[in-house]
Amino acid sequence: MHAPQAQLIALDWGTSSLRAYLLGAQATVIEQRHLPWGLMQLPERGNARAFEQAFAAVCGAWLSAAPALPVIAAGMIGSAQGWREAPYLALPVDVAQISQQLTRIETSLGKVIHVIPGLIEHSLLPNVIRGEETQVIGALHGRSPTVPLNLLIGLPGTHSKWVRVESRHDACRLRPWPAWITHFDTFMTGEVYAALRHHTILGRTMSSETLTDDAAFARGLEVMRAGVTQAGLLSTLFSCRTLGLTGALRPEAQADYLSGLLIGHELAGLQALSSLPPATSPNPLPIVLAGNAALCRRYQRALTLYGYAPAEIAEQAAAGGLWQVAQQAGLIDLRLRPTHSTDKGSSHD
Amino acid sequence: MHAPQAQLIALDWGTSSLRAYLLGAQATVIEQRHLPWGLMQLPERGNARAFEQAFAAVCGAWLSAAPALPVIAAGMIGSAQGWREAPYLALPVDVAQISQQLTRIETSLGKVIHVIPGLIEHSLLPNVIRGEETQVIGALHGRSPTVPLNLLIGLPGTHSKWVRVESRHDACRLRPWPAWITHFDTFMTGEVYAALRHHTILGRTMSSETLTDDAAFARGLEVMRAGVTQAGLLSTLFSCRTLGLTGALRPEAQADYLSGLLIGHELAGLQALSSLPPATSPNPLPIVLAGNAALCRRYQRALTLYGYAPAEIAEQAAAGGLWQVAQQAGLIDLRLRPTHSTDKGSSHD
């Protein structure tokens, strides 16, 4: 036995962090790196040098060892504030088409990074995702193509996304049940939590840096449960302070309580939008969660407290999705056929 | 003619700033200072030295010229995170009683600062105010005591407060219609606006530092108007970014749009709580706004766009309220009777 051969460098490069994966056959993670080099942490927009430096620092050793490795990336790196804009695909989108629309970034050292497009939903208030479309592809992998899909995929994080995936019959395609993304919603839950915690008076009385108080989390969720208060988030948030002032919420419980308020507001919003049917619905929508494992468990607990069946958690959806897209785009196939190694491009590039 | 004689130093010392007034007869403002030395800007809680230094820097010259001037203060300076805690009075509160419950802070130089208590409303989610009770007293001054009161007083700011003031018949008191504070709501609108603007991705695409685009403000308000979207604030906020990405909201309009979303969410919350009757109510509740003049005009415009009659704006409510409380507490009378100048205390101190 020997170590699996590296076949792909896959980057999940978002607003708050950069995750880099060195992947072998079947998306096996050989090595991964997680750095706080998201777009919000890097210097001003459009500064290619900062992206170049971050890329070289994270992937330089991998590329020195194997210069021909293909590189694929998803996330905000392809936004207007990112390294180069990868134009959005408009909903509804057949997920199999995403790999046919990659944008190339040529680095100063001549390496090409293939960037996966985000998705846009045009409506009264338009909605966009970047990176989560790739996690959706990862979360869908392994499902039987003969069973029609009807799922809600939750991707909690800086900006939580809830993506509706449905099968649509397509007479022109051989595969019986292509997966379509037909709708999604965004909630700025993670970013607002951080802003409230670190840049408002609410954080002043919080004593714990970690989220560990399940009872306080449940209490926050209960307050936001539909019908308990009609005041809206800007008002309800203040209870984090007033319950503390009156001795009804210990300093070490306040961060969890705030998290419960925000996630509860998010789930109540999803229900109000009818994106999430009521827990009592006779036709429940299966829910799959993907992303940070601890956060997925947190949302799983919240959904259970709101009366839903335990949501499935998809593991390594980002790395898996990046692999799937690279494979569908022919990036990996090229390397697997060494006789074609002089063929440097593929049609979609 | 000569300059009016100073009779009171009045401090409105809140979360985000310190306003100091040198007041003469009938609350005439002789001089005022506005400094960004709110509690959030000063060093850690309980640090008396920081408060001493700020007080000396702001009022030192006034006290050097007139060492016997009484000093009164309202606001977060009397909170648990402030200089010294002035215990809350529990609702309902007869506003005339507030002046009888001042807390003394003796500075290291021997000067006494008289701190006005905040108010607390015990309910499922308790609510507190500090400083705004004094602005309410200022806003009420000059109203006929023979007409029963029934008002909603809005105090927009870092934490917006909406205070219900009603007359309650009190057989034990001579004044026919004492004013009672019977309920209030809090919305963290100003602080959340600043946190979103300066510490989330929404601020990244905003090009204007000032709020001047009335149309964008109205557009944000319209989105939050009851019924337009059910998604809740965490979701709707994201439209600030997506409308920008799609070219439907210019960078210089985004700050006003965000302000409209937040103030709209606040007004929708007030309506949902029944604290603010619908604009179509046959028995409208008169609304008085007090506080920062530009912000009051902003809320006045928002209320008008939501169909309400133009709200009255009370001028200099903080300075006026501080003066009223000092007068009711006997702080000013003591100075006006020089024959009693050796009497250093008053009963409530």
JSON list of C-alpha atoms in Angstrom, two decimals, chain A residues 112-257:
[
{"chain": "A", "resi": 112, "resn": "VAL", "atom": "CA", "xyz": [-5.18, 28.09, -13.97]},
{"chain": "A", "resi": 113, "resn": "ILE", "atom": "CA", "xyz": [-7.86, 28.12, -11.27]},
{"chain": "A", "resi": 114, "resn": "HIS", "atom": "CA", "xyz": [-11.27, 26.97, -12.50]},
{"chain": "A", "resi": 115, "resn": "VAL", "atom": "CA", "xyz": [-14.00, 28.89, -10.66]},
{"chain": "A", "resi": 116, "resn": "ILE", "atom": "CA", "xyz": [-17.50, 27.47, -10.25]},
{"chain": "A", "resi": 117, "resn": "PRO", "atom": "CA", "xyz": [-20.30, 29.98, -10.95]},
{"chain": "A", "resi": 118, "resn": "GLY", "atom": "CA", "xyz": [-22.75, 31.12, -8.29]},
{"chain": "A", "resi": 119, "resn": "LEU", "atom": "CA", "xyz": [-26.50, 31.08, -8.81]},
{"chain": "A", "resi": 120, "resn": "ILE", "atom": "CA", "xyz": [-29.02, 33.91, -8.90]},
{"chain": "A", "resi": 121, "resn": "GLU", "atom": "CA", "xyz": [-32.77, 33.87, -8.35]},
{"chain": "A", "resi": 122, "resn": "HIS", "atom": "CA", "xyz": [-34.50, 36.88, -9.86]},
{"chain": "A", "resi": 123, "resn": "SER", "atom": "CA", "xyz": [-37.48, 38.00, -7.80]},
{"chain": "A", "resi": 124, "resn": "LEU", "atom": "CA", "xyz": [-38.77, 41.11, -6.02]},
{"chain": "A", "resi": 125, "resn": "LEU", "atom": "CA", "xyz": [-35.65, 40.89, -3.87]},
{"chain": "A", "resi": 126, "resn": "PRO", "atom": "CA", "xyz": [-33.08, 38.94, -5.86]},
{"chain": "A", "resi": 127, "resn": "ASN", "atom": "CA", "xyz": [-31.06, 36.25, -4.15]},
{"chain": "A", "resi": 128, "resn": "VAL", "atom": "CA", "xyz": [-27.58, 34.87, -4.82]},
{"chain": "A", "resi": 129, "resn": "ILE", "atom": "CA", "xyz": [-25.37, 32.01, -3.66]},
{"chain": "A", "resi": 130, "resn": "ARG", "atom": "CA", "xyz": [-21.69, 31.28, -4.26]},
{"chain": "A", "resi": 131, "resn": "GLY", "atom": "CA", "xyz": [-20.09, 28.14, -2.98]},
{"chain": "A", "resi": 132, "resn": "GLU", "atom": "CA", "xyz": [-23.22, 26.56, -1.57]},
{"chain": "A", "resi": 133, "resn": "GLU", "atom": "CA", "xyz": [-24.25, 25.31, -5.06]},
{"chain": "A", "resi": 134, "resn": "THR", "atom": "CA", "xyz": [-21.11, 23.18, -4.89]},
{"chain": "A", "resi": 135, "resn": "GLN", "atom": "CA", "xyz": [-21.98, 21.88, -1.41]},
{"chain": "A", "resi": 136, "resn": "VAL", "atom": "CA", "xyz": [-25.43, 20.99, -2.74]},
{"chain": "A", "resi": 137, "resn": "ILE", "atom": "CA", "xyz": [-23.80, 18.91, -5.48]},
{"chain": "A", "resi": 138, "resn": "GLY", "atom": "CA", "xyz": [-21.67, 17.21, -2.83]},
{"chain": "A", "resi": 139, "resn": "ALA", "atom": "CA", "xyz": [-24.68, 16.55, -0.60]},
{"chain": "A", "resi": 140, "resn": "LEU", "atom": "CA", "xyz": [-26.63, 15.04, -3.51]},
{"chain": "A", "resi": 141, "resn": "HIS", "atom": "CA", "xyz": [-23.86, 12.64, -4.54]},
{"chain": "A", "resi": 142, "resn": "GLY", "atom": "CA", "xyz": [-24.65, 9.00, -3.99]},
{"chain": "A", "resi": 143, "resn": "ARG", "atom": "CA", "xyz": [-28.42, 9.34, -4.19]},
{"chain": "A", "resi": 144, "resn": "SER", "atom": "CA", "xyz": [-30.15, 6.93, -6.53]},
{"chain": "A", "resi": 145, "resn": "PRO", "atom": "CA", "xyz": [-30.83, 8.54, -9.92]},
{"chain": "A", "resi": 146, "resn": "THR", "atom": "CA", "xyz": [-33.99, 6.47, -10.23]},
{"chain": "A", "resi": 147, "resn": "VAL", "atom": "CA", "xyz": [-35.76, 8.08, -7.26]},
{"chain": "A", "resi": 148, "resn": "PRO", "atom": "CA", "xyz": [-37.20, 11.57, -7.83]},
{"chain": "A", "resi": 149, "resn": "LEU", "atom": "CA", "xyz": [-35.63, 14.22, -5.59]},
{"chain": "A", "resi": 150, "resn": "ASN", "atom": "CA", "xyz": [-37.55, 16.59, -3.37]},
{"chain": "A", "resi": 151, "resn": "LEU", "atom": "CA", "xyz": [-35.31, 18.03, -0.67]},
{"chain": "A", "resi": 152, "resn": "LEU", "atom": "CA", "xyz": [-34.55, 21.13, 1.34]},
{"chain": "A", "resi": 153, "resn": "ILE", "atom": "CA", "xyz": [-30.80, 21.46, 1.80]},
{"chain": "A", "resi": 154, "resn": "GLY", "atom": "CA", "xyz": [-29.75, 23.74, 4.65]},
{"chain": "A", "resi": 155, "resn": "LEU", "atom": "CA", "xyz": [-26.25, 25.22, 4.57]},
{"chain": "A", "resi": 156, "resn": "PRO", "atom": "CA", "xyz": [-25.76, 27.12, 7.81]},
{"chain": "A", "resi": 157, "resn": "GLY", "atom": "CA", "xyz": [-22.90, 29.58, 8.06]},
{"chain": "A", "resi": 158, "resn": "THR", "atom": "CA", "xyz": [-21.91, 33.22, 7.66]},
{"chain": "A", "resi": 159, "resn": "HIS", "atom": "CA", "xyz": [-24.85, 33.51, 5.31]},
{"chain": "A", "resi": 160, "resn": "SER", "atom": "CA", "xyz": [-27.15, 30.53, 5.79]},
{"chain": "A", "resi": 161, "resn": "LYS", "atom": "CA", "xyz": [-28.71, 29.19, 2.61]},
{"chain": "A", "resi": 162, "resn": "TRP", "atom": "CA", "xyz": [-31.72, 26.93, 2.25]},
{"chain": "A", "resi": 163, "resn": "VAL", "atom": "CA", "xyz": [-31.83, 25.36, -1.17]},
{"chain": "A", "resi": 164, "resn": "ARG", "atom": "CA", "xyz": [-34.80, 23.55, -2.66]},
{"chain": "A", "resi": 165, "resn": "VAL", "atom": "CA", "xyz": [-33.78, 20.67, -4.94]},
{"chain": "A", "resi": 166, "resn": "GLU", "atom": "CA", "xyz": [-36.39, 18.92, -7.07]},
{"chain": "A", "resi": 167, "resn": "SER", "atom": "CA", "xyz": [-36.37, 16.43, -9.90]},
{"chain": "A", "resi": 168, "resn": "ARG", "atom": "CA", "xyz": [-37.73, 17.74, -13.15]},
{"chain": "A", "resi": 169, "resn": "HIS", "atom": "CA", "xyz": [-38.46, 15.44, -16.03]},
{"chain": "A", "resi": 170, "resn": "ASP", "atom": "CA", "xyz": [-36.26, 16.29, -18.98]},
{"chain": "A", "resi": 171, "resn": "ALA", "atom": "CA", "xyz": [-37.16, 14.40, -22.15]},
{"chain": "A", "resi": 172, "resn": "CYS", "atom": "CA", "xyz": [-33.85, 15.31, -23.80]},
{"chain": "A", "resi": 173, "resn": "ARG", "atom": "CA", "xyz": [-31.67, 13.66, -21.19]},
{"chain": "A", "resi": 174, "resn": "LEU", "atom": "CA", "xyz": [-30.97, 10.00, -20.61]},
{"chain": "A", "resi": 175, "resn": "ARG", "atom": "CA", "xyz": [-30.64, 10.23, -16.84]},
{"chain": "A", "resi": 176, "resn": "PRO", "atom": "CA", "xyz": [-34.20, 9.76, -15.54]},
{"chain": "A", "resi": 177, "resn": "TRP", "atom": "CA", "xyz": [-34.26, 12.32, -12.73]},
{"chain": "A", "resi": 178, "resn": "PRO", "atom": "CA", "xyz": [-31.97, 15.30, -13.18]},
{"chain": "A", "resi": 179, "resn": "ALA", "atom": "CA", "xyz": [-31.69, 17.45, -10.06]},
{"chain": "A", "resi": 180, "resn": "TRP", "atom": "CA", "xyz": [-32.83, 21.05, -10.40]},
{"chain": "A", "resi": 181, "resn": "ILE", "atom": "CA", "xyz": [-32.27, 23.87, -7.96]},
{"chain": "A", "resi": 182, "resn": "THR", "atom": "CA", "xyz": [-35.58, 25.71, -8.09]},
{"chain": "A", "resi": 183, "resn": "HIS", "atom": "CA", "xyz": [-35.42, 28.17, -5.17]},
{"chain": "A", "resi": 184, "resn": "PHE", "atom": "CA", "xyz": [-33.27, 29.28, -2.28]},
{"chain": "A", "resi": 185, "resn": "ASP", "atom": "CA", "xyz": [-33.36, 31.70, 0.66]},
{"chain": "A", "resi": 186, "resn": "THR", "atom": "CA", "xyz": [-30.56, 33.52, 2.44]},
{"chain": "A", "resi": 187, "resn": "PHE", "atom": "CA", "xyz": [-30.28, 34.50, 6.10]},
{"chain": "A", "resi": 188, "resn": "MET", "atom": "CA", "xyz": [-27.29, 36.53, 7.31]},
{"chain": "A", "resi": 189, "resn": "THR", "atom": "CA", "xyz": [-27.39, 34.66, 10.61]},
{"chain": "A", "resi": 190, "resn": "GLY", "atom": "CA", "xyz": [-23.71, 33.87, 11.17]},
{"chain": "A", "resi": 191, "resn": "GLU", "atom": "CA", "xyz": [-22.43, 37.26, 10.14]},
{"chain": "A", "resi": 192, "resn": "VAL", "atom": "CA", "xyz": [-25.07, 39.13, 12.16]},
{"chain": "A", "resi": 193, "resn": "TYR", "atom": "CA", "xyz": [-24.30, 36.94, 15.19]},
{"chain": "A", "resi": 194, "resn": "ALA", "atom": "CA", "xyz": [-20.62, 37.89, 14.98]},
{"chain": "A", "resi": 195, "resn": "ALA", "atom": "CA", "xyz": [-21.40, 41.59, 14.46]},
{"chain": "A", "resi": 196, "resn": "LEU", "atom": "CA", "xyz": [-23.80, 41.65, 17.42]},
{"chain": "A", "resi": 197, "resn": "ARG", "atom": "CA", "xyz": [-21.46, 39.69, 19.63]},
{"chain": "A", "resi": 198, "resn": "HIS", "atom": "CA", "xyz": [-18.33, 41.69, 18.91]},
{"chain": "A", "resi": 199, "resn": "HIS", "atom": "CA", "xyz": [-19.65, 45.14, 18.01]},
{"chain": "A", "resi": 200, "resn": "THR", "atom": "CA", "xyz": [-22.72, 45.83, 20.15]},
{"chain": "A", "resi": 201, "resn": "ILE", "atom": "CA", "xyz": [-23.42, 46.14, 23.86]},
{"chain": "A", "resi": 202, "resn": "LEU", "atom": "CA", "xyz": [-24.83, 42.59, 23.88]},
{"chain": "A", "resi": 203, "resn": "GLY", "atom": "CA", "xyz": [-21.30, 41.18, 23.79]},
{"chain": "A", "resi": 204, "resn": "ARG", "atom": "CA", "xyz": [-20.24, 43.29, 26.77]},
{"chain": "A", "resi": 205, "resn": "THR", "atom": "CA", "xyz": [-21.95, 41.04, 29.30]},
{"chain": "A", "resi": 206, "resn": "MET", "atom": "CA", "xyz": [-21.16, 37.69, 27.65]},
{"chain": "A", "resi": 207, "resn": "SER", "atom": "CA", "xyz": [-18.50, 35.80, 29.54]},
{"chain": "A", "resi": 208, "resn": "SER", "atom": "CA", "xyz": [-18.07, 32.69, 27.42]},
{"chain": "A", "resi": 209, "resn": "GLU", "atom": "CA", "xyz": [-16.28, 32.48, 24.11]},
{"chain": "A", "resi": 210, "resn": "THR", "atom": "CA", "xyz": [-17.70, 29.06, 23.28]},
{"chain": "A", "resi": 211, "resn": "LEU", "atom": "CA", "xyz": [-21.25, 27.90, 22.66]},
{"chain": "A", "resi": 212, "resn": "THR", "atom": "CA", "xyz": [-21.95, 25.06, 25.09]},
{"chain": "A", "resi": 213, "resn": "ASP", "atom": "CA", "xyz": [-25.15, 25.86, 26.97]},
{"chain": "A", "resi": 214, "resn": "ASP", "atom": "CA", "xyz": [-27.87, 23.79, 25.30]},
{"chain": "A", "resi": 215, "resn": "ALA", "atom": "CA", "xyz": [-30.58, 25.00, 27.67]},
{"chain": "A", "resi": 216, "resn": "ALA", "atom": "CA", "xyz": [-29.88, 28.67, 26.90]},
{"chain": "A", "resi": 217, "resn": "PHE", "atom": "CA", "xyz": [-29.85, 27.89, 23.17]},
{"chain": "A", "resi": 218, "resn": "ALA", "atom": "CA", "xyz": [-33.23, 26.16, 23.52]},
{"chain": "A", "resi": 219, "resn": "ARG", "atom": "CA", "xyz": [-34.56, 29.13, 25.48]},
{"chain": "A", "resi": 220, "resn": "GLY", "atom": "CA", "xyz": [-33.61, 31.55, 22.70]},
{"chain": "A", "resi": 221, "resn": "LEU", "atom": "CA", "xyz": [-35.23, 29.26, 20.14]},
{"chain": "A", "resi": 222, "resn": "GLU", "atom": "CA", "xyz": [-38.40, 29.08, 22.19]},
{"chain": "A", "resi": 223, "resn": "VAL", "atom": "CA", "xyz": [-38.69, 32.89, 22.36]},
{"chain": "A", "resi": 224, "resn": "MET", "atom": "CA", "xyz": [-38.53, 33.14, 18.57]},
{"chain": "A", "resi": 225, "resn": "ARG", "atom": "CA", "xyz": [-40.93, 30.31, 17.97]},
{"chain": "A", "resi": 226, "resn": "ALA", "atom": "CA", "xyz": [-43.86, 31.62, 15.97]},
{"chain": "A", "resi": 227, "resn": "GLY", "atom": "CA", "xyz": [-46.39, 33.30, 18.23]},
{"chain": "A", "resi": 228, "resn": "VAL", "atom": "CA", "xyz": [-44.31, 33.83, 21.38]},
{"chain": "A", "resi": 229, "resn": "THR", "atom": "CA", "xyz": [-43.43, 37.41, 20.47]},
{"chain": "A", "resi": 230, "resn": "GLN", "atom": "CA", "xyz": [-44.43, 39.58, 17.54]},
{"chain": "A", "resi": 231, "resn": "ALA", "atom": "CA", "xyz": [-41.85, 42.26, 18.21]},
{"chain": "A", "resi": 232, "resn": "GLY", "atom": "CA", "xyz": [-39.34, 41.30, 15.54]},
{"chain": "A", "resi": 233, "resn": "LEU", "atom": "CA", "xyz": [-35.63, 40.70, 15.86]},
{"chain": "A", "resi": 234, "resn": "LEU", "atom": "CA", "xyz": [-34.45, 44.26, 16.61]},
{"chain": "A", "resi": 235, "resn": "SER", "atom": "CA", "xyz": [-36.61, 44.26, 19.72]},
{"chain": "A", "resi": 236, "resn": "THR", "atom": "CA", "xyz": [-36.25, 40.65, 20.83]},
{"chain": "A", "resi": 237, "resn": "LEU", "atom": "CA", "xyz": [-32.45, 40.85, 20.69]},
{"chain": "A", "resi": 238, "resn": "PHE", "atom": "CA", "xyz": [-32.53, 43.29, 23.57]},
{"chain": "A", "resi": 239, "resn": "SER", "atom": "CA", "xyz": [-33.86, 40.56, 25.87]},
{"chain": "A", "resi": 240, "resn": "CYS", "atom": "CA", "xyz": [-30.35, 39.10, 25.81]},
{"chain": "A", "resi": 241, "resn": "ARG", "atom": "CA", "xyz": [-29.33, 42.16, 27.80]},
{"chain": "A", "resi": 242, "resn": "THR", "atom": "CA", "xyz": [-32.41, 42.64, 29.96]},
{"chain": "A", "resi": 243, "resn": "LEU", "atom": "CA", "xyz": [-32.59, 39.00, 31.07]},
{"chain": "A", "resi": 244, "resn": "GLY", "atom": "CA", "xyz": [-28.95, 39.39, 32.05]},
{"chain": "A", "resi": 245, "resn": "LEU", "atom": "CA", "xyz": [-29.61, 42.62, 33.93]},
{"chain": "A", "resi": 246, "resn": "THR", "atom": "CA", "xyz": [-32.42, 41.02, 35.91]},
{"chain": "A", "resi": 247, "resn": "GLY", "atom": "CA", "xyz": [-30.32, 37.98, 36.79]},
{"chain": "A", "resi": 248, "resn": "ALA", "atom": "CA", "xyz": [-32.49, 35.67, 34.69]},
{"chain": "A", "resi": 249, "resn": "LEU", "atom": "CA", "xyz": [-29.72, 34.80, 32.21]},
{"chain": "A", "resi": 250, "resn": "ARG", "atom": "CA", "xyz": [-26.17, 34.17, 33.38]},
{"chain": "A", "resi": 251, "resn": "PRO", "atom": "CA", "xyz": [-23.30, 35.86, 31.48]},
{"chain": "A", "resi": 252, "resn": "GLU", "atom": "CA", "xyz": [-21.98, 32.46, 30.34]},
{"chain": "A", "resi": 253, "resn": "ALA", "atom": "CA", "xyz": [-25.43, 31.57, 28.88]},
{"chain": "A", "resi": 254, "resn": "GLN", "atom": "CA", "xyz": [-25.97, 34.76, 26.88]},
{"chain": "A", "resi": 255, "resn": "ALA", "atom": "CA", "xyz": [-24.04, 33.78, 23.75]},
{"chain": "A", "resi": 256, "resn": "ASP", "atom": "CA", "xyz": [-26.04, 30.57, 23.38]},
{"chain": "A", "resi": 257, "resn": "TYR", "atom": "CA", "xyz": [-29.29, 32.43, 24.03]}
]
